[in-house]
Coordinates of C-alpha atoms in Angstrom, one line a residue:
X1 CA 0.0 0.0 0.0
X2 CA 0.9 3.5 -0.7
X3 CA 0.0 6.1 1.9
X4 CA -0.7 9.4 0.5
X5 CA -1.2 12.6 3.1
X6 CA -2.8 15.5 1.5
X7 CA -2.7 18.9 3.3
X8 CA -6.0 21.1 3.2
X9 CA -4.5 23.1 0.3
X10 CA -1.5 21.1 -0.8
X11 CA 1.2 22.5 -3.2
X12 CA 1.1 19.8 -5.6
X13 CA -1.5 17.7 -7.2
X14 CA -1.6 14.1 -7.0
X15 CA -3.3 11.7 -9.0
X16 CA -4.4 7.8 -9.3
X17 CA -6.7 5.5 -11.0
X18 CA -10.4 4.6 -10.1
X19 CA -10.5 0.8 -9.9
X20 CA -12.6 -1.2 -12.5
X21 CA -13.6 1.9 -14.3
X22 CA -13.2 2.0 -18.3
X23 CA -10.4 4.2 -19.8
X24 CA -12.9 6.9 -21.6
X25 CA -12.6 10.6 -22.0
X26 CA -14.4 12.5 -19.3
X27 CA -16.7 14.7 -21.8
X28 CA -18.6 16.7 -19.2
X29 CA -15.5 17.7 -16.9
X30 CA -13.5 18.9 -19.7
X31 CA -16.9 21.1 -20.3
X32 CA -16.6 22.1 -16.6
X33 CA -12.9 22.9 -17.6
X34 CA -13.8 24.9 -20.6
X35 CA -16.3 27.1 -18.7
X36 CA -14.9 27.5 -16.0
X37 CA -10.7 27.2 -16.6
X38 CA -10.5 24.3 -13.9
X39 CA -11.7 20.8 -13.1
X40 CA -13.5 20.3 -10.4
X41 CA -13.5 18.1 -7.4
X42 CA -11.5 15.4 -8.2
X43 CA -12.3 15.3 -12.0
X44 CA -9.5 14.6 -14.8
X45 CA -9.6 13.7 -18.3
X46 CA -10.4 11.0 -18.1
X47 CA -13.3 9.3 -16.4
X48 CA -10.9 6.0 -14.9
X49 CA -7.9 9.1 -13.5
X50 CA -9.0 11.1 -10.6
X51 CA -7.0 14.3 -8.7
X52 CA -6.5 13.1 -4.5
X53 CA -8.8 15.2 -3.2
X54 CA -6.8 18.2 -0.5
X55 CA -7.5 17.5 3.0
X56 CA -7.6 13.7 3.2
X57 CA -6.0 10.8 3.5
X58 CA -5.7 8.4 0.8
X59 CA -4.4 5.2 0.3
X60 CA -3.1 3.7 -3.1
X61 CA -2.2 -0.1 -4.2
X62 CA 1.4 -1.0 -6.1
X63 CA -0.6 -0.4 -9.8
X64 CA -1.9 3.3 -8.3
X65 CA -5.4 2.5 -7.5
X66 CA -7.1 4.4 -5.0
X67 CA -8.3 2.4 -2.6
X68 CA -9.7 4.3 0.5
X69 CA -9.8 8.2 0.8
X70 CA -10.2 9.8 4.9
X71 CA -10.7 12.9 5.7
X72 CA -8.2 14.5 7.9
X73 CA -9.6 18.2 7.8
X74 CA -13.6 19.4 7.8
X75 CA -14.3 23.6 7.0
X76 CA -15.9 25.2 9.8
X77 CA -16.7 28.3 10.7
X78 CA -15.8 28.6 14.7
X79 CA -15.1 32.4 15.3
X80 CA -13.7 33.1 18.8
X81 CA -14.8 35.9 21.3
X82 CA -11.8 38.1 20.4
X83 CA -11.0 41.9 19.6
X84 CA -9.6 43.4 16.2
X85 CA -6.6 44.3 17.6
X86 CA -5.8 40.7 19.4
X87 CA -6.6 39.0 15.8
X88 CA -4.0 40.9 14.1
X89 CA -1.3 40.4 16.9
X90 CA -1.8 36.8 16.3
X91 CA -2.2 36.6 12.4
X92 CA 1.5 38.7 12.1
X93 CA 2.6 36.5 15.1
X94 CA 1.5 33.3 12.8
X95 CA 2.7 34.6 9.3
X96 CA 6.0 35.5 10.6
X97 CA 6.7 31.7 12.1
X98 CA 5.4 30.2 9.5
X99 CA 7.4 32.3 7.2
X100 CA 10.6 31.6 9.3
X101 CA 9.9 28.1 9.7
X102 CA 9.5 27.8 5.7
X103 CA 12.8 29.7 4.4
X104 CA 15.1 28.5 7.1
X105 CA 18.2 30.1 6.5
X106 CA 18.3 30.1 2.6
X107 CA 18.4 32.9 0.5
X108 CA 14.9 34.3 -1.1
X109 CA 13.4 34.7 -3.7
X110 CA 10.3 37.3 -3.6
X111 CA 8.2 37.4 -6.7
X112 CA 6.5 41.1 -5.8
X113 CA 3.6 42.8 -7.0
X114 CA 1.9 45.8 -6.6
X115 CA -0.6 44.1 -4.2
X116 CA -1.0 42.9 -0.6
X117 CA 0.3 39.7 -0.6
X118 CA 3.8 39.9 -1.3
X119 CA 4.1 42.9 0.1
X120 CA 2.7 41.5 4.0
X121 CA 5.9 39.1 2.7
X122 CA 7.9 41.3 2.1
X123 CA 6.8 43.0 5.6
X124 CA 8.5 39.7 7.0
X125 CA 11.4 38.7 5.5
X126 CA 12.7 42.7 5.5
X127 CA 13.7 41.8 9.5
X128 CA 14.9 38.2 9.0
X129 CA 18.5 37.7 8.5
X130 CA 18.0 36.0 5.0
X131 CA 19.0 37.6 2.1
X132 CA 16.5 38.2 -0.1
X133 CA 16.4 38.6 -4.3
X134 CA 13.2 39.8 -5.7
X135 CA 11.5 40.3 -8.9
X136 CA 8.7 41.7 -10.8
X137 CA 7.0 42.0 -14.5
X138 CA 5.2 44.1 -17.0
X139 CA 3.9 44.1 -20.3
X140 CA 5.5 46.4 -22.7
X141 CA 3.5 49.0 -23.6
X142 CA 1.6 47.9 -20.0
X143 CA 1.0 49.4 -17.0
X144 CA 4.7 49.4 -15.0
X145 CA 3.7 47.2 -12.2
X146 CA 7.6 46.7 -11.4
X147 CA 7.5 50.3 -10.5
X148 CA 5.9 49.4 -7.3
X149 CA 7.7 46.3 -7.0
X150 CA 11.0 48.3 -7.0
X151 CA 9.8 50.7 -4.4
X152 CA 8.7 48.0 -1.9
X153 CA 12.1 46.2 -2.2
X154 CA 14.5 49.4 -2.3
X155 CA 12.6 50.2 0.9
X156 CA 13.4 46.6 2.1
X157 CA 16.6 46.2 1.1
X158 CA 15.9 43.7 -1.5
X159 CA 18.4 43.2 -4.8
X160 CA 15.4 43.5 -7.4
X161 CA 15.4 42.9 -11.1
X162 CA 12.2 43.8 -13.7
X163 CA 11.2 41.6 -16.3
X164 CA 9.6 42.9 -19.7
X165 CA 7.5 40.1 -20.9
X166 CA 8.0 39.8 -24.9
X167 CA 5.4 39.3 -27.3
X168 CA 5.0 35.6 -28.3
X169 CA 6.7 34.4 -25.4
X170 CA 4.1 31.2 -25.2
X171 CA 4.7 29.8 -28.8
X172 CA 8.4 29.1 -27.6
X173 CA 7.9 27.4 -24.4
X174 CA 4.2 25.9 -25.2
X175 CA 5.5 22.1 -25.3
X176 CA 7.5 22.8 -22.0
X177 CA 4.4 24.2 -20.3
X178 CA 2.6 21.6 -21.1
X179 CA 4.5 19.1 -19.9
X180 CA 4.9 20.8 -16.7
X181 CA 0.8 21.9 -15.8
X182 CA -0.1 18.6 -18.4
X183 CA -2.9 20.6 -19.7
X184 CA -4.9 21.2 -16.4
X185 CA -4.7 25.0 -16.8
X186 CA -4.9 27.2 -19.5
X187 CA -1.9 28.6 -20.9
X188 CA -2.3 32.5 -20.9
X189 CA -1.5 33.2 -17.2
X190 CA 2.0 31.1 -16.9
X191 CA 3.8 34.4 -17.6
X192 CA 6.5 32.7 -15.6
X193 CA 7.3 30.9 -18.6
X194 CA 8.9 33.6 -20.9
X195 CA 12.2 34.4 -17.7
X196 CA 12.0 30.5 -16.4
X197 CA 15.8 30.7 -17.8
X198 CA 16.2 33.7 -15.7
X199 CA 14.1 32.3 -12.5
X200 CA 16.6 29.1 -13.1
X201 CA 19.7 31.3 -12.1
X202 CA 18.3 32.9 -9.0
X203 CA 19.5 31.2 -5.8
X204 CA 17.2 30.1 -2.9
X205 CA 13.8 29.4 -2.3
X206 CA 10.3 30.9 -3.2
X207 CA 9.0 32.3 -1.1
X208 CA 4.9 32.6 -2.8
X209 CA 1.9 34.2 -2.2
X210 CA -0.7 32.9 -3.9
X211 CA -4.3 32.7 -2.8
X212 CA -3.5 35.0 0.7
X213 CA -6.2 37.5 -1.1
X214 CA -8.6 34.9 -0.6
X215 CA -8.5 34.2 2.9
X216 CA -8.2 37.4 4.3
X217 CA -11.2 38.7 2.1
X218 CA -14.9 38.3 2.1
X219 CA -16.4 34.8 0.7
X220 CA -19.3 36.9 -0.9
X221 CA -20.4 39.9 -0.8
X222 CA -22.2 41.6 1.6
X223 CA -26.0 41.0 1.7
X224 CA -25.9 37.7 -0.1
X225 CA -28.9 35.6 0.7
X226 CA -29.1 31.7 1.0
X227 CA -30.7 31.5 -2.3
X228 CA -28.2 33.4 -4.2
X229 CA -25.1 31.9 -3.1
X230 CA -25.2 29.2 -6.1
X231 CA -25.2 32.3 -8.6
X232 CA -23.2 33.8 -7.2
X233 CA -20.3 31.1 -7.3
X234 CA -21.4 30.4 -10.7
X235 CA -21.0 34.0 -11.8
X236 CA -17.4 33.9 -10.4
X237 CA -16.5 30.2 -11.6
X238 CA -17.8 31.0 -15.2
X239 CA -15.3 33.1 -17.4
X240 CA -16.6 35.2 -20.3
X241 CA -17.3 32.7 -23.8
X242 CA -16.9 29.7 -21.4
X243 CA -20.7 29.4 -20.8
X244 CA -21.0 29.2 -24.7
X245 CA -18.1 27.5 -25.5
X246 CA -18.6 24.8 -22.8
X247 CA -22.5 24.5 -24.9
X248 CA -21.3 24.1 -28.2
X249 CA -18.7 20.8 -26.9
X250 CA -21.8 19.5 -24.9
X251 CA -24.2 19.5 -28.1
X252 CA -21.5 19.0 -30.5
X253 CA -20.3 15.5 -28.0
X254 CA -24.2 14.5 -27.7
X255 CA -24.1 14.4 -23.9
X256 CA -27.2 14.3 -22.3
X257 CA -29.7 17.0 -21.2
X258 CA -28.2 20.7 -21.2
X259 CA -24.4 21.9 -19.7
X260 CA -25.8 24.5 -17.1
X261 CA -27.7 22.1 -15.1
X262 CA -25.0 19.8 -14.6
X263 CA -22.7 22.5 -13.8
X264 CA -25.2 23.9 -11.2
X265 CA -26.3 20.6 -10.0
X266 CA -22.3 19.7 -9.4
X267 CA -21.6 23.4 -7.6
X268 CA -25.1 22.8 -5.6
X269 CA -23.4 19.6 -4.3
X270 CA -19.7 20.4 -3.8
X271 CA -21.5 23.7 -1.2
X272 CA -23.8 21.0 0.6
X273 CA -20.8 18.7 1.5
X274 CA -19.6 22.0 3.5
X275 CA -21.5 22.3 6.9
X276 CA -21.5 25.7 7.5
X277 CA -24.1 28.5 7.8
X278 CA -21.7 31.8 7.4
X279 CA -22.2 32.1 3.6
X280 CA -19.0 33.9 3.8
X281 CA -16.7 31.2 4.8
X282 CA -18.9 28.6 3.3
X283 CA -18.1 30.3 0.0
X284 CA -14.3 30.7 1.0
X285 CA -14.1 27.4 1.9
X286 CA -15.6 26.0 -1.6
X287 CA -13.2 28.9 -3.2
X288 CA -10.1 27.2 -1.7
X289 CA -10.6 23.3 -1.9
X290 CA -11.8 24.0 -5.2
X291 CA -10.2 26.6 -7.6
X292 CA -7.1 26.9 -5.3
X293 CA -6.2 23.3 -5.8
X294 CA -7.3 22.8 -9.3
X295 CA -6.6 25.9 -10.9
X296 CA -3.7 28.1 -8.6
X297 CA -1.8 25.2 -7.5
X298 CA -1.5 23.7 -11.2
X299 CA 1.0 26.5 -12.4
X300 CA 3.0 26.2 -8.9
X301 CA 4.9 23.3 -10.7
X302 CA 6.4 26.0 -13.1
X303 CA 8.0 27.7 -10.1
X304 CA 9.4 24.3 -8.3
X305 CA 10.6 24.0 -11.9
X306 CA 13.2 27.1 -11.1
X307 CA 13.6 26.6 -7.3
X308 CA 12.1 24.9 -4.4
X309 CA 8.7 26.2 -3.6
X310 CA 7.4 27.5 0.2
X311 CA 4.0 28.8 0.2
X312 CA 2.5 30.8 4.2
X313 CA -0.8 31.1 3.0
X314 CA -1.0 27.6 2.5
X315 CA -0.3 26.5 5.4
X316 CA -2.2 24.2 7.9
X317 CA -2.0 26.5 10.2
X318 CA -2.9 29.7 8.3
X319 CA -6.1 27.9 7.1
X320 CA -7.1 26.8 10.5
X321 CA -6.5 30.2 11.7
X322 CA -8.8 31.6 9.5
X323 CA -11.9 29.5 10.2
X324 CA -11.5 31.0 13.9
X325 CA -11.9 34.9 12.5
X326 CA -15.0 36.5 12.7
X327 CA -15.9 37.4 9.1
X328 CA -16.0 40.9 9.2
X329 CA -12.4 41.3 10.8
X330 CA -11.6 39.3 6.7
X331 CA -13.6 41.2 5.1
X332 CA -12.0 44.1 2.5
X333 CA -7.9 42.8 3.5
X334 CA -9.0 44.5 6.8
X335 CA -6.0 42.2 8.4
X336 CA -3.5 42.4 5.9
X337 CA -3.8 46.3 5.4
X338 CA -3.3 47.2 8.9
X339 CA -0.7 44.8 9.3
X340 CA 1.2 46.8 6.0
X341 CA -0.1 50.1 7.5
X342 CA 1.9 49.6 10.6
X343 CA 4.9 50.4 8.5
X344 CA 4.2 54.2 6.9
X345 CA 6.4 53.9 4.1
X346 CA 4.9 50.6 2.8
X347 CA 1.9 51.6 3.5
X348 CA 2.5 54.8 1.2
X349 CA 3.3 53.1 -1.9
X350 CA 0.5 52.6 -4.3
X351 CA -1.5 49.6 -4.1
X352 CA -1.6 48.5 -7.5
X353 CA -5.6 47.7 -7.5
X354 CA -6.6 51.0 -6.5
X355 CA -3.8 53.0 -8.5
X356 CA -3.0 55.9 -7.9
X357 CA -4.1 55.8 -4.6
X358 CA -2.3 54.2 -1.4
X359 CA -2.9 51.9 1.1
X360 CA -3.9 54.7 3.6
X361 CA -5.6 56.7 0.9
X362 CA -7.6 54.1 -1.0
X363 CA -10.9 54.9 -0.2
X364 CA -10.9 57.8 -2.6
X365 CA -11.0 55.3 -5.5
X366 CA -14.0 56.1 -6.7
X367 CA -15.9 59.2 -8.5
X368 CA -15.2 62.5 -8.3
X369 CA -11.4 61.7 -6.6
X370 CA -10.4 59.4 -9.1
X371 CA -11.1 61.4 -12.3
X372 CA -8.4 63.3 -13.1
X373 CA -6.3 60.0 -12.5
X374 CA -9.1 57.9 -15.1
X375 CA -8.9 60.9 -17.6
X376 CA -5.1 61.2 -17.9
X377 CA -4.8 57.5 -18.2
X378 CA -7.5 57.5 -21.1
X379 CA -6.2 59.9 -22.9
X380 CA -2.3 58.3 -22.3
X381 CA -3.5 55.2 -23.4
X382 CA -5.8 56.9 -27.1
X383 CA -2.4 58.8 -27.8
X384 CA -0.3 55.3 -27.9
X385 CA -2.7 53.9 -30.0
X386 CA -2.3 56.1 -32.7
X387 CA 1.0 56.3 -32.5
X388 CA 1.0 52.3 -32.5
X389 CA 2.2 51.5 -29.1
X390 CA -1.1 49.9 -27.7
X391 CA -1.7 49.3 -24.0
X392 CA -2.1 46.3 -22.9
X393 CA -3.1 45.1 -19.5
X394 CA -4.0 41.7 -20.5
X395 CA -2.6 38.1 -20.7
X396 CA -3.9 37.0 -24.0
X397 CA -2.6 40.2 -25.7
X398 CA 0.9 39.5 -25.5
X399 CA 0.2 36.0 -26.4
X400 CA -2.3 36.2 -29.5
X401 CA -2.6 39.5 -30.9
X402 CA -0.8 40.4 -33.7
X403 CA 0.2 39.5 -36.9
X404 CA 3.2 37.0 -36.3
X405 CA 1.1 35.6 -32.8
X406 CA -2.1 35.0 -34.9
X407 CA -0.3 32.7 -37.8
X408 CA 0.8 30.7 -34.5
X409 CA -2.3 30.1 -32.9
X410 CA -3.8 29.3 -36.0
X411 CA -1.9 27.0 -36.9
X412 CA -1.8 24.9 -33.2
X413 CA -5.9 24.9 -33.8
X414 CA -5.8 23.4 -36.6
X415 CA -3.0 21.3 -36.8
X416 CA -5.2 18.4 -35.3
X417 CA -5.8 14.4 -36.1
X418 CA -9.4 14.2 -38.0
X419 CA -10.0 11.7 -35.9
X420 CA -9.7 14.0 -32.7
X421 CA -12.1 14.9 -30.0
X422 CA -12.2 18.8 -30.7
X423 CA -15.0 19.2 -34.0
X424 CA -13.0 22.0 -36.2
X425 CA -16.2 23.0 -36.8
X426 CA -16.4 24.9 -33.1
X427 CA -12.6 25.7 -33.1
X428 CA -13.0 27.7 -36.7
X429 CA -16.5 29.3 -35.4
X430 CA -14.9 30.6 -31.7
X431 CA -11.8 31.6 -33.6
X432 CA -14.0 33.4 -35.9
X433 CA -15.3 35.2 -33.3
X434 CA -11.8 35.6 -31.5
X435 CA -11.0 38.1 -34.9
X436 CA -14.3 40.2 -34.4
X437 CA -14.7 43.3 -32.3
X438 CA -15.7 40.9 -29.8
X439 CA -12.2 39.1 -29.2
X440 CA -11.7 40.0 -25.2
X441 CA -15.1 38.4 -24.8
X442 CA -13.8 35.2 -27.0
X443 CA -10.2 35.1 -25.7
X444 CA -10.7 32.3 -22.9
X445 CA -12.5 30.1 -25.3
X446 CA -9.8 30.5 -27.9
X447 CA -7.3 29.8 -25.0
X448 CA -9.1 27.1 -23.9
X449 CA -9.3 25.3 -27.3
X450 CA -5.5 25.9 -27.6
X451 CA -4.8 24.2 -24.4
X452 CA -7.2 20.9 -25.7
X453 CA -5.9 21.0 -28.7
X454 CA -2.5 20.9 -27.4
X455 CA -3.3 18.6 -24.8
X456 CA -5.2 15.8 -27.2
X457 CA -2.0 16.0 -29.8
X458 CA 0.6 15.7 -27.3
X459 CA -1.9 12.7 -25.9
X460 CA -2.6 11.4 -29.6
X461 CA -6.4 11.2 -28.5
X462 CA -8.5 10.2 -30.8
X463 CA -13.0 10.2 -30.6
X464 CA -14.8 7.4 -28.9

């Protein structure tokens, strides 16, 4: 037997093989996948494969066959009888040892943004002994992101480099990608790939902060009755084209009845396995044992590609920690801003979501206080464009649009076996529509069909 521990959010996904179960393409969770960009619950490919579920215990045989499956974690929502001001003593008191406990005494290395994540990190590791590298990216032509980033670590002390992420990055490091998330995530957002080489040369450990603006923010938003929680989810599960792309695969596969009410009928049970009442964390918890682990922790394998991998916010410990917080001291970063704000130069650099404005001053991002800011930018970003420099501030962008990017994707969607699973009849229609004035709205399908299409060549699948 092969024991297998699974954390409540673990850094890596494992999987095994469902015993006396046929070897067939799972039809309706790649349509899940489509919509939504992840597989759910413990969904694959394929219909005999499954993903270990986070939070249990499982328990394999010598040919990797799951045999029993434990819980070792249940969501709940417990909040203690405590103040504000005791909670945040004890989240900076827990962040810091977990931190400390996680980097040892290696070197660094900080990915930083303009947000709160990495900068709490940062907050951290600036009075640790450890030296610490650190890094940020922008788009050419884009909004400079690494401008912040260079601010935060100066302040820190932090040897920094900025990364310009070239056009067409993906087309060279596609097959690699692949290998490394095997087609469970779309391939827009691995910016990562296009400085890997330079990540490679960096010495330490990662130090990452993925999914830390989950937990310290609300599960829903405020108001949200009992009734509306499944819309909700599905409004924030479903990305734009994915509802109609995920459609034409079921009709154009003959599945039975229609996509949206298996979707909904699949979210409706994954929310009544959790057994609690705060919509909030009922919602935050659904959030993390699903998207987190099927959709944040896929590309994780790029960084463990450069460098070991630690991660504070997915701790046990964290986690735990949270589902002990009364919701409203979560709610709006409450926790990790006045951690940041105890620190008045950090706190003064702009907070990247709420540009220009700061961490002490972003409550004024919104009408009339943000105008002249929104006007400026507007009329920055017209003047480019006619002088052929145009912003972008999107993944896809750098990836697909333009001449020399478009002959590429064309060419991986429709450079597929006849006898494939992906009717070329859909790819040329959403690709049709990726080249109308429509094409942000159509970019996740067209991403989506590149990562399939990628997926059932490198796979040789062929229709059932």
């Amino acid at each position: 037997m092969r024991p297998i521990h699974n954390s409540i959010l673990p850094s890596k996904q494992q999987f095994a093989l469902r015993k006396a179960t046929a070897h067939e393409i799972n039809y309706e969770a790649i349509c899940i996948f489509v919509a939504t960009g992840f597989f759910m619950d413990d969904d694959t490919y394929w219909k005999d494969q499954i993903c270990l579920k986070p939070a249990h215990n499982h328990e394999l045989n010598t040919s990797g066959e799951l045999l029993t499956s434990t819980p070792n974690f249940e969501w709940h929502y417990s909040p203690r009888n405590i103040t504000f001001e005791q909670v945040l003593e004890e989240y900076i008191g827990l962040l810091t040892t977990i931190i400390k406990e996680q980097v040892k005494d290696h070197p660094v290395i900080l990915p930083l943004s303009g947000g709160l994540d990495s900068r709490s990190q940062a907050m951290v590791l600036k009075e640790l002994n450890n030296n610490v590298h650190s890094y940020s990216y922008a788009f050419p032509g884009g909004y400079p992101e690494h401008k912040i980033s260079e601010k935060i670590a100066k302040y820190c002390g932090f040897s920094f480099d900025a990364f310009f992420i070239g056009k067409g990055y993906l087309w060279n490091s596609i097959d690699e990608l692949a290998d490394l998330n095997k087609c469970y995530s779309e391939f827009t957002h691995s910016r990562q790939m296009a400085i890997l080489d330079e990540l490679k040369a960096m010495n330490g450990v990662f130090s990452l902060g993925h999914w830390g603006d989950v937990l310290f923010d609300r599960g829903v938003p405020e108001g949200t009755e009992s009734g509306e929680v499944v819309l909700v989810v599905l409004k924030k599960m479903l990305k734009p084209g994915g509802l109609e792309l995920a459609n034409k695969l079921w009709e154009a596969w003959g599945l039975d009845g229609q996509f949206k009410d298996y979707l909904i009928g699949r979210v409706e049970t994954a929310l009544s396995q959790i057994k609690i009442d705060n919509l909030s964390a009922k919602v935050r918890a659904f959030k993390t044992s699903q998207w987190a682990h099927r959709w944040t922790t896929t590309n994780l394998s790029i960084f463990e590609e450069a460098a070991p991998i630690t991660l504070p916010y997915y701790d046990n410990r964290m986690i735990e920690f949270i589902c002990s917080i009364p919701e409203e001291y979560l709610a709006d970063r409450k926790l990790q801003i006045s951690h940041i704000r105890k620190d008045a130069t950090l706190s003064n650099i702009v907070w990247h979501q709420n540009k220009p404005f700061n961490l002490n001053t972003y409550h004024k991002n919104k009408a009339p206080y943000n105008l002249p800011y929104r006007v400026f930018n507007k009329m920055k970003r017209e003047f480019n464009n006619l002088v052929g420099n145009p912003y972008i501030q999107r993944n896809f962008e750098i990836q697909f649009m333009g001449k020399d990017n478009d002959q590429r994707l064309y060419q991986y969607l429709m450079n597929m076996d006849a006898n494939g699973v992906l009717p070329k009849s859909v790819v040329e229609y959403f690709y049709q529509k990726f080249k109308s004035p429509d094409y942000v709205y159509y970019s996740h399908p067209i991403s989506m069909l590149l990562t399939l299409s990628v997926w059932q060549n490198k796979n040789h699948i062929i229709s059932q």
